[in-house]
mmCIF file of C-alpha atoms in Angstrom:
data_model
loop_
_atom_site.group_PDB
_atom_site.id
_atom_site.type_symbol
_atom_site.label_atom_id
_atom_site.label_comp_id
_atom_site.label_asym_id
_atom_site.label_seq_id
_atom_site.Cartn_x
_atom_site.Cartn_y
_atom_site.Cartn_z
ATOM 1 C CA UNK A 623 -14.991 -17.878 7.933
ATOM 2 C CA UNK A 624 -13.716 -14.414 7.024
ATOM 3 C CA UNK A 625 -10.323 -15.272 8.520
ATOM 4 C CA UNK A 626 -10.287 -18.534 6.544
ATOM 5 C CA UNK A 627 -11.048 -16.645 3.317
ATOM 6 C CA UNK A 628 -8.223 -14.187 4.061
ATOM 7 C CA UNK A 629 -5.821 -17.073 4.683
ATOM 8 C CA UNK A 630 -6.767 -18.887 1.467
ATOM 9 C CA UNK A 631 -6.522 -15.640 -0.509
ATOM 10 C CA UNK A 632 -3.041 -14.912 0.827
ATOM 11 C CA UNK A 633 -1.872 -18.430 0.011
ATOM 12 C CA UNK A 634 -3.222 -17.883 -3.501
ATOM 13 C CA UNK A 635 -1.403 -14.530 -3.707
ATOM 14 C CA UNK A 636 1.829 -16.208 -2.611
ATOM 15 C CA UNK A 637 1.547 -18.451 -5.667
ATOM 16 C CA UNK A 638 -0.121 -16.130 -8.166
ATOM 17 C CA UNK A 639 1.609 -12.743 -7.618
ATOM 18 C CA UNK A 640 5.118 -14.081 -8.436
ATOM 19 C CA UNK A 641 3.652 -15.779 -11.529
ATOM 20 C CA UNK A 642 2.116 -12.485 -12.662
ATOM 21 C CA UNK A 643 5.391 -10.668 -11.986
ATOM 22 C CA UNK A 644 7.392 -13.245 -13.951
ATOM 23 C CA UNK A 645 4.895 -13.174 -16.810
ATOM 24 C CA UNK A 646 5.080 -9.381 -17.039
ATOM 25 C CA UNK A 647 8.870 -9.326 -16.882
ATOM 26 C CA UNK A 648 9.059 -11.909 -19.641
ATOM 27 C CA UNK A 649 6.593 -10.407 -22.105
ATOM 28 C CA UNK A 650 7.728 -7.103 -23.548
ATOM 29 C CA UNK A 651 6.875 -5.624 -26.935
ATOM 30 C CA UNK A 652 7.290 -2.506 -29.021
ATOM 31 C CA UNK A 653 4.787 -0.918 -26.648
ATOM 32 C CA UNK A 654 6.889 -1.768 -23.598
ATOM 33 C CA UNK A 655 6.369 -4.020 -20.587
ATOM 34 C CA UNK A 656 3.975 -2.291 -18.206
ATOM 35 C CA UNK A 657 1.764 0.435 -19.605
ATOM 36 C CA UNK A 658 -0.218 -1.907 -21.881
ATOM 37 C CA UNK A 659 -1.680 -3.666 -18.811
ATOM 38 C CA UNK A 660 -2.989 -0.337 -17.520
ATOM 39 C CA UNK A 661 -5.321 -0.222 -20.529
ATOM 40 C CA UNK A 662 -7.474 -3.280 -19.746
ATOM 41 C CA UNK A 663 -6.703 -4.342 -16.142
ATOM 42 C CA UNK A 664 -8.761 -1.499 -14.566
ATOM 43 C CA UNK A 665 -11.909 -2.872 -16.222
ATOM 44 C CA UNK A 666 -11.506 -6.190 -14.408
ATOM 45 C CA UNK A 667 -10.613 -4.455 -11.134
ATOM 46 C CA UNK A 668 -13.795 -2.356 -11.309
ATOM 47 C CA UNK A 669 -16.067 -5.311 -12.097
ATOM 48 C CA UNK A 670 -14.518 -7.610 -9.463
ATOM 49 C CA UNK A 671 -14.686 -4.892 -6.795
ATOM 50 C CA UNK A 672 -18.389 -4.301 -7.397
ATOM 51 C CA UNK A 673 -18.957 -8.070 -7.369
ATOM 52 C CA UNK A 674 -17.442 -8.240 -3.863
ATOM 53 C CA UNK A 675 -20.235 -5.980 -2.564
ATOM 54 C CA UNK A 676 -23.118 -7.774 -4.260
ATOM 55 C CA UNK A 677 -25.072 -9.867 -1.743
ATOM 56 C CA UNK A 678 -26.938 -12.721 -3.484
ATOM 57 C CA UNK A 679 -30.089 -14.072 -1.828
ATOM 58 C CA UNK A 680 -28.828 -17.640 -1.384
ATOM 59 C CA UNK A 681 -28.007 -20.028 1.447
ATOM 60 C CA UNK A 682 -25.327 -19.174 4.032
ATOM 61 C CA UNK A 683 -22.992 -21.745 2.481
ATOM 62 C CA UNK A 684 -23.556 -20.170 -0.911
ATOM 63 C CA UNK A 685 -22.859 -16.711 0.506
ATOM 64 C CA UNK A 686 -19.560 -17.886 2.008
ATOM 65 C CA UNK A 687 -18.503 -19.495 -1.269
ATOM 66 C CA UNK A 688 -19.518 -16.366 -3.191
ATOM 67 C CA UNK A 689 -17.635 -14.081 -0.789
ATOM 68 C CA UNK A 690 -14.506 -16.213 -1.065
ATOM 69 C CA UNK A 691 -14.676 -16.532 -4.845
ATOM 70 C CA UNK A 692 -15.207 -12.812 -5.493
ATOM 71 C CA UNK A 693 -12.427 -11.841 -3.084
ATOM 72 C CA UNK A 694 -10.009 -14.243 -4.789
ATOM 73 C CA UNK A 695 -11.087 -12.848 -8.165
ATOM 74 C CA UNK A 696 -10.493 -9.302 -6.956
ATOM 75 C CA UNK A 697 -6.962 -10.130 -5.746
ATOM 76 C CA UNK A 698 -6.162 -11.790 -9.060
ATOM 77 C CA UNK A 699 -7.374 -8.833 -11.119
ATOM 78 C CA UNK A 700 -5.686 -6.342 -8.814
ATOM 79 C CA UNK A 701 -2.254 -7.955 -9.350
ATOM 80 C CA UNK A 702 -2.452 -7.271 -13.100
ATOM 81 C CA UNK A 703 -3.235 -3.625 -12.371
ATOM 82 C CA UNK A 704 -1.067 -2.784 -9.383
ATOM 83 C CA UNK A 705 2.242 -4.457 -10.304
ATOM 84 C CA UNK A 706 2.560 -2.744 -13.737
ATOM 85 C CA UNK A 707 1.472 0.588 -12.250
ATOM 86 C CA UNK A 708 4.258 0.736 -9.669
ATOM 87 C CA UNK A 709 6.826 -0.852 -11.990
ATOM 88 C CA UNK A 710 6.199 1.884 -14.561
ATOM 89 C CA UNK A 711 8.206 4.380 -12.472
ATOM 90 C CA UNK A 712 11.429 2.462 -13.186
ATOM 91 C CA UNK A 713 11.046 2.801 -16.970
ATOM 92 C CA UNK A 714 9.810 6.370 -17.105
ATOM 93 C CA UNK A 715 13.190 7.557 -15.831
ATOM 94 C CA UNK A 716 16.532 6.187 -14.647
ATOM 95 C CA UNK A 717 17.175 9.247 -12.459
ATOM 96 C CA UNK A 718 16.719 8.527 -8.752
ATOM 97 C CA UNK A 719 15.297 11.953 -7.886
ATOM 98 C CA UNK A 720 12.806 11.803 -10.769
ATOM 99 C CA UNK A 721 11.640 8.379 -9.595
ATOM 100 C CA UNK A 722 11.185 9.779 -6.102
ATOM 101 C CA UNK A 723 9.034 12.563 -7.547
ATOM 102 C CA UNK A 724 6.967 10.039 -9.524
ATOM 103 C CA UNK A 725 6.442 7.690 -6.588
ATOM 104 C CA UNK A 726 5.646 10.621 -4.297
ATOM 105 C CA UNK A 727 2.924 11.675 -6.730
ATOM 106 C CA UNK A 728 1.596 8.109 -6.879
ATOM 107 C CA UNK A 729 1.508 7.850 -3.090
ATOM 108 C CA UNK A 730 -0.235 11.218 -2.953
ATOM 109 C CA UNK A 731 -3.034 9.584 -4.924
ATOM 110 C CA UNK A 732 -3.007 6.497 -2.685
ATOM 111 C CA UNK A 733 -3.278 8.292 0.644
ATOM 112 C CA UNK A 734 -5.507 11.029 -0.732
ATOM 113 C CA UNK A 735 -7.845 8.400 -2.156
ATOM 114 C CA UNK A 736 -7.967 6.414 1.082
ATOM 115 C CA UNK A 737 -8.695 9.558 3.052
ATOM 116 C CA UNK A 738 -11.323 10.781 0.604
ATOM 117 C CA UNK A 739 -13.175 7.461 0.652
ATOM 118 C CA UNK A 740 -12.989 7.398 4.460
ATOM 119 C CA UNK A 741 -14.815 10.731 4.438
ATOM 120 C CA UNK A 742 -17.216 10.263 1.515
ATOM 121 C CA UNK A 743 -18.229 6.614 1.926
ATOM 122 C CA UNK A 744 -20.054 6.953 5.293
ATOM 123 C CA UNK A 745 -21.985 9.919 3.903
ATOM 124 C CA UNK A 746 -22.987 7.920 0.828
ATOM 125 C CA UNK A 747 -24.129 4.982 2.963
ATOM 126 C CA UNK A 748 -26.238 7.259 5.152
ATOM 127 C CA UNK A 749 -27.826 8.925 2.120
ATOM 128 C CA UNK A 750 -28.792 5.699 0.346
ATOM 129 C CA UNK A 751 -30.033 4.065 3.551
ATOM 130 C CA UNK A 752 -32.368 6.998 4.053
ATOM 131 C CA UNK A 753 -33.604 6.875 0.454
ATOM 132 C CA UNK A 754 -35.154 3.412 0.275
ATOM 133 C CA UNK A 755 -31.967 1.453 -0.376
ATOM 134 C CA UNK A 756 -31.021 0.057 3.052
ATOM 135 C CA UNK A 757 -29.996 -3.371 1.734
ATOM 136 C CA UNK A 758 -28.092 -2.138 -1.318
ATOM 137 C CA UNK A 759 -26.465 1.018 0.074
ATOM 138 C CA UNK A 760 -22.990 -0.566 0.030
ATOM 139 C CA UNK A 761 -23.387 -1.884 -3.519
ATOM 140 C CA UNK A 762 -24.635 1.434 -4.901
ATOM 141 C CA UNK A 763 -21.950 3.451 -3.094
ATOM 142 C CA UNK A 764 -19.153 1.173 -4.258
ATOM 143 C CA UNK A 765 -20.443 1.162 -7.844
ATOM 144 C CA UNK A 766 -20.382 4.983 -7.939
ATOM 145 C CA UNK A 767 -16.870 5.098 -6.502
ATOM 146 C CA UNK A 768 -15.694 2.495 -9.011
ATOM 147 C CA UNK A 769 -16.942 4.555 -11.949
ATOM 148 C CA UNK A 770 -14.911 7.482 -10.615
ATOM 149 C CA UNK A 771 -11.964 5.144 -10.049
ATOM 150 C CA UNK A 772 -12.126 3.879 -13.618
ATOM 151 C CA UNK A 773 -12.002 7.425 -14.990
ATOM 152 C CA UNK A 774 -8.945 8.198 -12.848
ATOM 153 C CA UNK A 775 -7.173 5.004 -13.938
ATOM 154 C CA UNK A 776 -7.901 5.837 -17.581
ATOM 155 C CA UNK A 777 -6.175 9.181 -17.041
ATOM 156 C CA UNK A 778 -3.202 7.239 -15.649
ATOM 157 C CA UNK A 779 -3.040 5.147 -18.791
ATOM 158 C CA UNK A 780 -3.540 7.887 -21.357
ATOM 159 C CA UNK A 781 -1.133 10.452 -19.912
ATOM 160 C CA UNK A 782 1.913 8.345 -19.065
ATOM 161 C CA UNK A 783 4.769 7.336 -21.360
ATOM 162 C CA UNK A 784 6.978 4.285 -21.022
ATOM 163 C CA UNK A 785 10.597 4.420 -22.151
ATOM 164 C CA UNK A 786 11.274 1.195 -24.078
ATOM 165 C CA UNK A 787 14.410 -0.453 -22.667
ATOM 166 C CA UNK A 788 14.381 -3.448 -25.009
ATOM 167 C CA UNK A 789 11.919 -4.921 -27.482
ATOM 168 C CA UNK A 790 13.353 -8.396 -27.085
ATOM 169 C CA UNK A 791 11.635 -10.756 -24.685
ATOM 170 C CA UNK A 792 14.062 -11.758 -21.973
ATOM 171 C CA UNK A 793 13.898 -15.454 -21.157
ATOM 172 C CA UNK A 794 12.887 -15.749 -17.540
ATOM 173 C CA UNK A 795 12.929 -19.031 -15.678
ATOM 174 C CA UNK A 796 11.855 -19.922 -12.162
ATOM 175 C CA UNK A 797 15.529 -20.259 -11.292
ATOM 176 C CA UNK A 798 16.180 -16.697 -12.525
ATOM 177 C CA UNK A 799 13.414 -15.357 -10.308
ATOM 178 C CA UNK A 800 14.656 -17.265 -7.254
ATOM 179 C CA UNK A 801 18.244 -16.151 -7.856
ATOM 180 C CA UNK A 802 17.092 -12.545 -8.294
ATOM 181 C CA UNK A 803 15.163 -12.596 -5.024
ATOM 182 C CA UNK A 804 18.063 -14.248 -3.165
ATOM 183 C CA UNK A 805 20.543 -11.713 -4.517
ATOM 184 C CA UNK A 806 18.356 -8.698 -3.767
ATOM 185 C CA UNK A 807 18.654 -8.597 0.022
ATOM 186 C CA UNK A 808 17.693 -4.929 0.125
ATOM 187 C CA UNK A 809 14.411 -5.654 -1.641
ATOM 188 C CA UNK A 810 13.567 -8.214 1.039
ATOM 189 C CA UNK A 811 14.283 -5.678 3.786
ATOM 190 C CA UNK A 812 12.044 -3.077 2.163
ATOM 191 C CA UNK A 813 9.256 -5.633 1.697
ATOM 192 C CA UNK A 814 9.381 -6.368 5.440
ATOM 193 C CA UNK A 815 9.106 -2.609 5.998
ATOM 194 C CA UNK A 816 6.045 -2.624 3.744
ATOM 195 C CA UNK A 817 4.466 -5.503 5.653
ATOM 196 C CA UNK A 818 4.849 -3.613 8.938
ATOM 197 C CA UNK A 819 2.081 -1.299 7.747
ATOM 198 C CA UNK A 820 -0.048 -3.970 9.442
ATOM 199 C CA UNK A 821 0.049 -1.871 12.622
ATOM 200 C CA UNK A 822 -1.541 1.144 10.944
ATOM 201 C CA UNK A 823 -4.003 -1.101 9.131
ATOM 202 C CA UNK A 824 -5.148 -2.412 12.521
ATOM 203 C CA UNK A 825 -5.610 1.175 13.663
ATOM 204 C CA UNK A 826 -7.705 1.921 10.588
ATOM 205 C CA UNK A 827 -9.903 -1.092 11.409
ATOM 206 C CA UNK A 828 -10.253 -0.321 15.116
ATOM 207 C CA UNK A 829 -10.532 3.461 15.127
ATOM 208 C CA UNK A 830 -14.259 3.479 14.331
ATOM 209 C CA UNK A 831 -14.804 1.660 17.669
ATOM 210 C CA UNK A 832 -12.602 4.230 19.398
ATOM 211 C CA UNK A 833 -14.728 7.075 18.053
ATOM 212 C CA UNK A 834 -18.002 5.285 18.836
ATOM 213 C CA UNK A 835 -17.191 4.312 22.435
ATOM 214 C CA UNK A 836 -14.212 6.297 23.749
ATOM 215 C CA UNK A 837 -15.266 9.544 22.047
ATOM 216 C CA UNK A 838 -19.008 8.690 22.014
ATOM 217 C CA UNK A 839 -19.440 9.881 18.417
ATOM 218 C CA UNK A 840 -18.980 7.488 15.482
ATOM 219 C CA UNK A 841 -19.501 10.389 13.060
ATOM 220 C CA UNK A 842 -15.996 11.604 13.935
ATOM 221 C CA UNK A 843 -14.831 8.916 11.507
ATOM 222 C CA UNK A 844 -15.582 11.338 8.677
ATOM 223 C CA UNK A 845 -13.240 13.906 10.230
ATOM 224 C CA UNK A 846 -10.551 11.232 10.418
ATOM 225 C CA UNK A 847 -11.102 10.628 6.712
ATOM 226 C CA UNK A 848 -10.439 14.293 6.039
ATOM 227 C CA UNK A 849 -7.240 14.058 8.063
ATOM 228 C CA UNK A 850 -6.131 11.150 5.895
ATOM 229 C CA UNK A 851 -6.684 13.253 2.792
ATOM 230 C CA UNK A 852 -4.939 16.313 4.232
ATOM 231 C CA UNK A 853 -1.958 14.250 5.426
ATOM 232 C CA UNK A 854 -1.076 13.522 1.809
ATOM 233 C CA UNK A 855 -0.171 17.208 1.373
ATOM 234 C CA UNK A 856 2.998 16.499 3.334
ATOM 235 C CA UNK A 857 4.214 14.492 0.350
ATOM 236 C CA UNK A 858 5.148 17.714 -1.402
ATOM 237 C CA UNK A 859 8.022 18.100 1.068
ATOM 238 C CA UNK A 860 9.556 14.727 0.173
ATOM 239 C CA UNK A 861 11.118 15.726 -3.194
ATOM 240 C CA UNK A 862 12.561 18.838 -1.522
ATOM 241 C CA UNK A 863 14.078 16.871 1.357
ATOM 242 C CA UNK A 864 15.503 14.107 -0.856
ATOM 243 C CA UNK A 865 17.518 16.711 -2.760
ATOM 244 C CA UNK A 866 19.409 17.537 0.459
ATOM 245 C CA UNK A 867 19.284 14.333 2.514
ATOM 246 C CA UNK A 868 19.429 10.604 1.875
ATOM 247 C CA UNK A 869 16.079 8.833 1.915
ATOM 248 C CA UNK A 870 17.036 6.469 4.713
ATOM 249 C CA UNK A 871 18.022 9.433 6.916
ATOM 250 C CA UNK A 872 14.655 11.103 6.354
ATOM 251 C CA UNK A 873 12.831 7.838 7.016
ATOM 252 C CA UNK A 874 14.617 7.312 10.326
ATOM 253 C CA UNK A 875 13.745 10.835 11.499
ATOM 254 C CA UNK A 876 10.086 10.267 10.581
ATOM 255 C CA UNK A 877 9.960 6.967 12.489
ATOM 256 C CA UNK A 878 11.629 8.369 15.613
ATOM 257 C CA UNK A 879 9.282 11.377 15.563
ATOM 258 C CA UNK A 880 6.291 9.046 15.243
ATOM 259 C CA UNK A 881 7.340 7.044 18.309
ATOM 260 C CA UNK A 882 7.871 10.170 20.439
ATOM 261 C CA UNK A 883 4.561 11.748 19.390
ATOM 262 C CA UNK A 884 2.575 8.582 20.074
ATOM 263 C CA UNK A 885 3.998 8.211 23.567
ATOM 264 C CA UNK A 886 3.006 11.828 24.303
ATOM 265 C CA UNK A 887 -0.428 11.126 22.782
ATOM 266 C CA UNK A 888 -0.965 8.182 25.123
ATOM 267 C CA UNK A 889 0.177 10.178 28.170
ATOM 268 C CA UNK A 890 -2.147 13.070 27.218
ATOM 269 C CA UNK A 891 -5.261 10.866 26.981
ATOM 270 C CA UNK A 892 -8.435 11.367 24.971
ATOM 271 C CA UNK A 893 -10.568 13.715 27.046
ATOM 272 C CA UNK A 894 -10.367 16.610 24.584
ATOM 273 C CA UNK A 895 -11.527 16.037 21.015
ATOM 274 C CA UNK A 896 -9.399 18.811 19.517
ATOM 275 C CA UNK A 897 -6.189 17.510 21.132
ATOM 276 C CA UNK A 898 -6.980 13.978 19.978
ATOM 277 C CA UNK A 899 -7.348 15.123 16.388
ATOM 278 C CA UNK A 900 -4.158 17.190 16.564
ATOM 279 C CA UNK A 901 -2.224 14.061 17.528
ATOM 280 C CA UNK A 902 -4.039 11.961 14.929
ATOM 281 C CA UNK A 903 -3.243 14.544 12.248
ATOM 282 C CA UNK A 904 0.453 14.772 13.181
ATOM 283 C CA UNK A 905 0.985 11.014 13.407
ATOM 284 C CA UNK A 906 -0.956 10.423 10.189
ATOM 285 C CA UNK A 907 1.223 13.031 8.458
ATOM 286 C CA UNK A 908 4.396 11.277 9.618
ATOM 287 C CA UNK A 909 3.139 7.839 8.617
ATOM 288 C CA UNK A 910 1.920 9.022 5.218
ATOM 289 C CA UNK A 911 5.290 10.610 4.461
ATOM 290 C CA UNK A 912 7.020 7.226 4.833
ATOM 291 C CA UNK A 913 5.047 5.823 1.861
ATOM 292 C CA UNK A 914 6.820 7.562 -1.047
ATOM 293 C CA UNK A 915 10.205 7.166 0.638
ATOM 294 C CA UNK A 916 9.846 3.405 1.018
ATOM 295 C CA UNK A 917 8.505 3.048 -2.536
ATOM 296 C CA UNK A 918 11.433 5.054 -3.926
ATOM 297 C CA UNK A 919 13.912 2.956 -1.934
ATOM 298 C CA UNK A 920 12.280 -0.193 -3.312
ATOM 299 C CA UNK A 921 12.508 1.106 -6.887
ATOM 300 C CA UNK A 922 16.252 1.614 -6.509
ATOM 301 C CA UNK A 923 16.753 -2.055 -5.607
ATOM 302 C CA UNK A 924 15.870 -2.931 -9.230
ATOM 303 C CA UNK A 925 19.317 -1.698 -10.273
ATOM 304 C CA UNK A 926 20.974 -3.545 -7.375
ATOM 305 C CA UNK A 927 19.434 -6.814 -8.553
ATOM 306 C CA UNK A 928 20.401 -6.126 -12.176
ATOM 307 C CA UNK A 929 23.992 -5.312 -11.189
ATOM 308 C CA UNK A 930 24.224 -8.564 -9.234
ATOM 309 C CA UNK A 931 22.443 -10.957 -11.610
ATOM 310 C CA UNK A 932 22.622 -9.290 -15.030
ATOM 311 C CA UNK A 933 18.839 -9.521 -15.385
ATOM 312 C CA UNK A 934 16.280 -6.793 -14.812
ATOM 313 C CA UNK A 935 13.134 -7.705 -12.863
ATOM 314 C CA UNK A 936 11.052 -4.607 -12.186
ATOM 315 C CA UNK A 937 7.781 -6.522 -11.911
ATOM 316 C CA UNK A 938 9.247 -9.035 -9.467
ATOM 317 C CA UNK A 939 10.286 -6.181 -7.172
ATOM 318 C CA UNK A 940 6.954 -4.374 -7.259
ATOM 319 C CA UNK A 941 5.038 -7.645 -7.244
ATOM 320 C CA UNK A 942 6.635 -8.142 -3.857
ATOM 321 C CA UNK A 943 5.289 -4.748 -2.773
ATOM 322 C CA UNK A 944 1.770 -5.703 -3.863
ATOM 323 C CA UNK A 945 1.967 -9.015 -2.033
ATOM 324 C CA UNK A 946 3.402 -7.495 1.164
ATOM 325 C CA UNK A 947 0.710 -4.820 1.152
ATOM 326 C CA UNK A 948 -2.151 -7.286 0.592
ATOM 327 C CA UNK A 949 -0.725 -9.607 3.243
ATOM 328 C CA UNK A 950 -0.583 -6.773 5.782
ATOM 329 C CA UNK A 951 -4.158 -5.671 5.056
ATOM 330 C CA UNK A 952 -5.489 -9.229 5.275
ATOM 331 C CA UNK A 953 -3.578 -10.023 8.456
ATOM 332 C CA UNK A 954 -4.820 -6.802 10.037
ATOM 333 C CA UNK A 955 -8.371 -7.696 9.045
ATOM 334 C CA UNK A 956 -8.040 -11.134 10.608
ATOM 335 C CA UNK A 957 -6.481 -9.660 13.759
ATOM 336 C CA UNK A 958 -9.214 -7.057 14.276
ATOM 337 C CA UNK A 959 -11.837 -9.519 15.494
ATOM 338 C CA UNK A 960 -9.313 -11.292 17.703
ATOM 339 C CA UNK A 961 -8.151 -8.042 19.298
ATOM 340 C CA UNK A 962 -11.719 -6.890 19.969
ATOM 341 C CA UNK A 963 -12.459 -10.230 21.638
ATOM 342 C CA UNK A 964 -9.314 -10.020 23.782
ATOM 343 C CA UNK A 965 -10.302 -6.509 24.876
ATOM 344 C CA UNK A 966 -13.741 -7.779 25.915
ATOM 345 C CA UNK A 967 -15.638 -5.717 23.352
ATOM 346 C CA UNK A 968 -19.430 -6.188 23.295
ATOM 347 C CA UNK A 969 -21.420 -4.674 20.432
ATOM 348 C CA UNK A 970 -23.933 -1.869 21.099
ATOM 349 C CA UNK A 971 -23.403 -1.680 24.880
ATOM 350 C CA UNK A 972 -21.382 0.536 27.189
ATOM 351 C CA UNK A 973 -17.819 -0.768 27.186
ATOM 352 C CA UNK A 974 -15.797 -1.524 30.319
ATOM 353 C CA UNK A 975 -12.901 0.722 31.340
ATOM 354 C CA UNK A 976 -10.511 -2.083 30.372
ATOM 355 C CA UNK A 977 -11.951 -2.226 26.857
ATOM 356 C CA UNK A 978 -11.810 1.560 26.459
ATOM 357 C CA UNK A 979 -8.197 1.666 27.633
ATOM 358 C CA UNK A 980 -7.310 -1.165 25.266
ATOM 359 C CA UNK A 981 -8.891 0.627 22.316
ATOM 360 C CA UNK A 982 -6.923 3.778 23.124
ATOM 361 C CA UNK A 983 -3.650 1.834 23.405
ATOM 362 C CA UNK A 984 -4.236 0.378 19.939
ATOM 363 C CA UNK A 985 -4.899 3.822 18.464
ATOM 364 C CA UNK A 986 -2.041 5.622 20.190
ATOM 365 C CA UNK A 987 0.765 3.184 21.074
ATOM 366 C CA UNK A 988 0.457 0.159 18.765
ATOM 367 C CA UNK A 989 1.725 1.976 15.614
ATOM 368 C CA UNK A 990 4.756 3.134 17.634
ATOM 369 C CA UNK A 991 5.703 -0.541 17.916
ATOM 370 C CA UNK A 992 5.564 -0.771 14.120
ATOM 371 C CA UNK A 993 7.838 2.283 13.807
ATOM 372 C CA UNK A 994 10.275 0.789 16.322
ATOM 373 C CA UNK A 995 10.430 -2.486 14.386
ATOM 374 C CA UNK A 996 11.024 -0.564 11.168
ATOM 375 C CA UNK A 997 13.925 1.280 12.804
ATOM 376 C CA UNK A 998 15.485 -1.965 13.998
ATOM 377 C CA UNK A 999 15.214 -3.535 10.533
ATOM 378 C CA UNK A 1000 16.672 -0.426 8.879
ATOM 379 C CA UNK A 1001 19.791 -0.786 11.032
ATOM 380 C CA UNK A 1002 20.769 -3.543 8.549
ATOM 381 C CA UNK A 1003 20.087 -1.342 5.510
ATOM 382 C CA UNK A 1004 23.146 0.337 3.970
ATOM 383 C CA UNK A 1005 22.045 0.715 0.328
ATOM 384 C CA UNK A 1006 21.779 4.463 -0.285
ATOM 385 C CA UNK A 1007 21.853 6.810 -3.261
ATOM 386 C CA UNK A 1008 25.642 6.348 -3.458
ATOM 387 C CA UNK A 1009 25.374 2.577 -3.918
ATOM 388 C CA UNK A 1010 22.454 3.066 -6.332
ATOM 389 C CA UNK A 1011 24.571 5.250 -8.622
ATOM 390 C CA UNK A 1012 27.402 2.721 -8.466
ATOM 391 C CA UNK A 1013 24.996 -0.017 -9.610
ATOM 392 C CA UNK A 1014 23.890 2.196 -12.496
ATOM 393 C CA UNK A 1015 27.546 2.645 -13.478
ATOM 394 C CA UNK A 1016 28.115 -1.129 -13.468
ATOM 395 C CA UNK A 1017 25.018 -1.706 -15.609
ATOM 396 C CA UNK A 1018 26.026 1.013 -18.089
ATOM 397 C CA UNK A 1019 29.543 -0.441 -18.436
ATOM 398 C CA UNK A 1020 28.118 -3.929 -18.995
ATOM 399 C CA UNK A 1021 25.862 -2.640 -21.783
ATOM 400 C CA UNK A 1022 28.759 -0.832 -23.449
ATOM 401 C CA UNK A 1023 30.811 -4.010 -23.418
ATOM 402 C CA UNK A 1024 27.991 -5.903 -25.137
ATOM 403 C CA UNK A 1025 27.962 -3.349 -27.930
#
């Protein structure tokens, strides 16, 4: 049933996310296109997230319907928050390096937040379970985190400024959107790169089993959460590197390094806890560093699309990122149960050597496959900073001619 809900939700996203993107691109005002959504959308995200963790005392059919409805509601609300947030980087500055700095900062928050929750959430659950709230520990923990999240999103709204490109609403039709997507081949490549995060999402879903059975200590999950937080510190190197090297060159080096390290990790094994965490820290650092690079590369395709079609669709581009990300997370969630079944996993018993080996392969080698696929796809990618600046020149000349 969970897999069915994921499937229905992704089909809904496939219809709804482009509609949201088109709506946002069409409706601009004196206050801009994107920042205004960051004022009210977080409220709906907070409420819908908490609703997902409320467990009503109703029939099983009712519970399934409730779970599906709240998850669909969450995805709908999230689109109105996430798409404007990422699109905002393209109207804060037209400078490629500045955008890279902005998106690096945003990704620092993403990975730092994921890592922090991975560390804090288990501790919160344990605390509330021990203090007479065993059935509501998830709900209480999530509600507290959402209050903190709301405060952080309010900071994002209050302390950002959008440069107004035009106060006139640009007429956007379905044909315009389709033509923009067809013309923006580099956007499509980057969105495939985004979707390939599915391999790391599967690791994030499976690793708790690895700690519980291979390492015989599920509490190590909290340490892994700390690693996720610490890995975000590597983002500070990205703006420095992009001043000297092209983003695609840096990305390729990161992916090749990830593959090599993971092969060594697998050959080393998991007998020593310290060595395991050294490899997990290094590979997490490499993977995290790809986030701001890919986001910055995606942002630059906005100008490519505008140069080709004459229309600017920031929300369409970043709506694609939101959809690809949600699709990867959902697919990884659906695959987790299947993979555990294939490995012969049995809950709360000693696992077979085959199952233990399979779990280790998923943790160590599987993400290397994702990096390899990313490298192969990037072999078709030849849109760099040079081409980006040329697109900006074309757009500037076109605007001058209109004047």
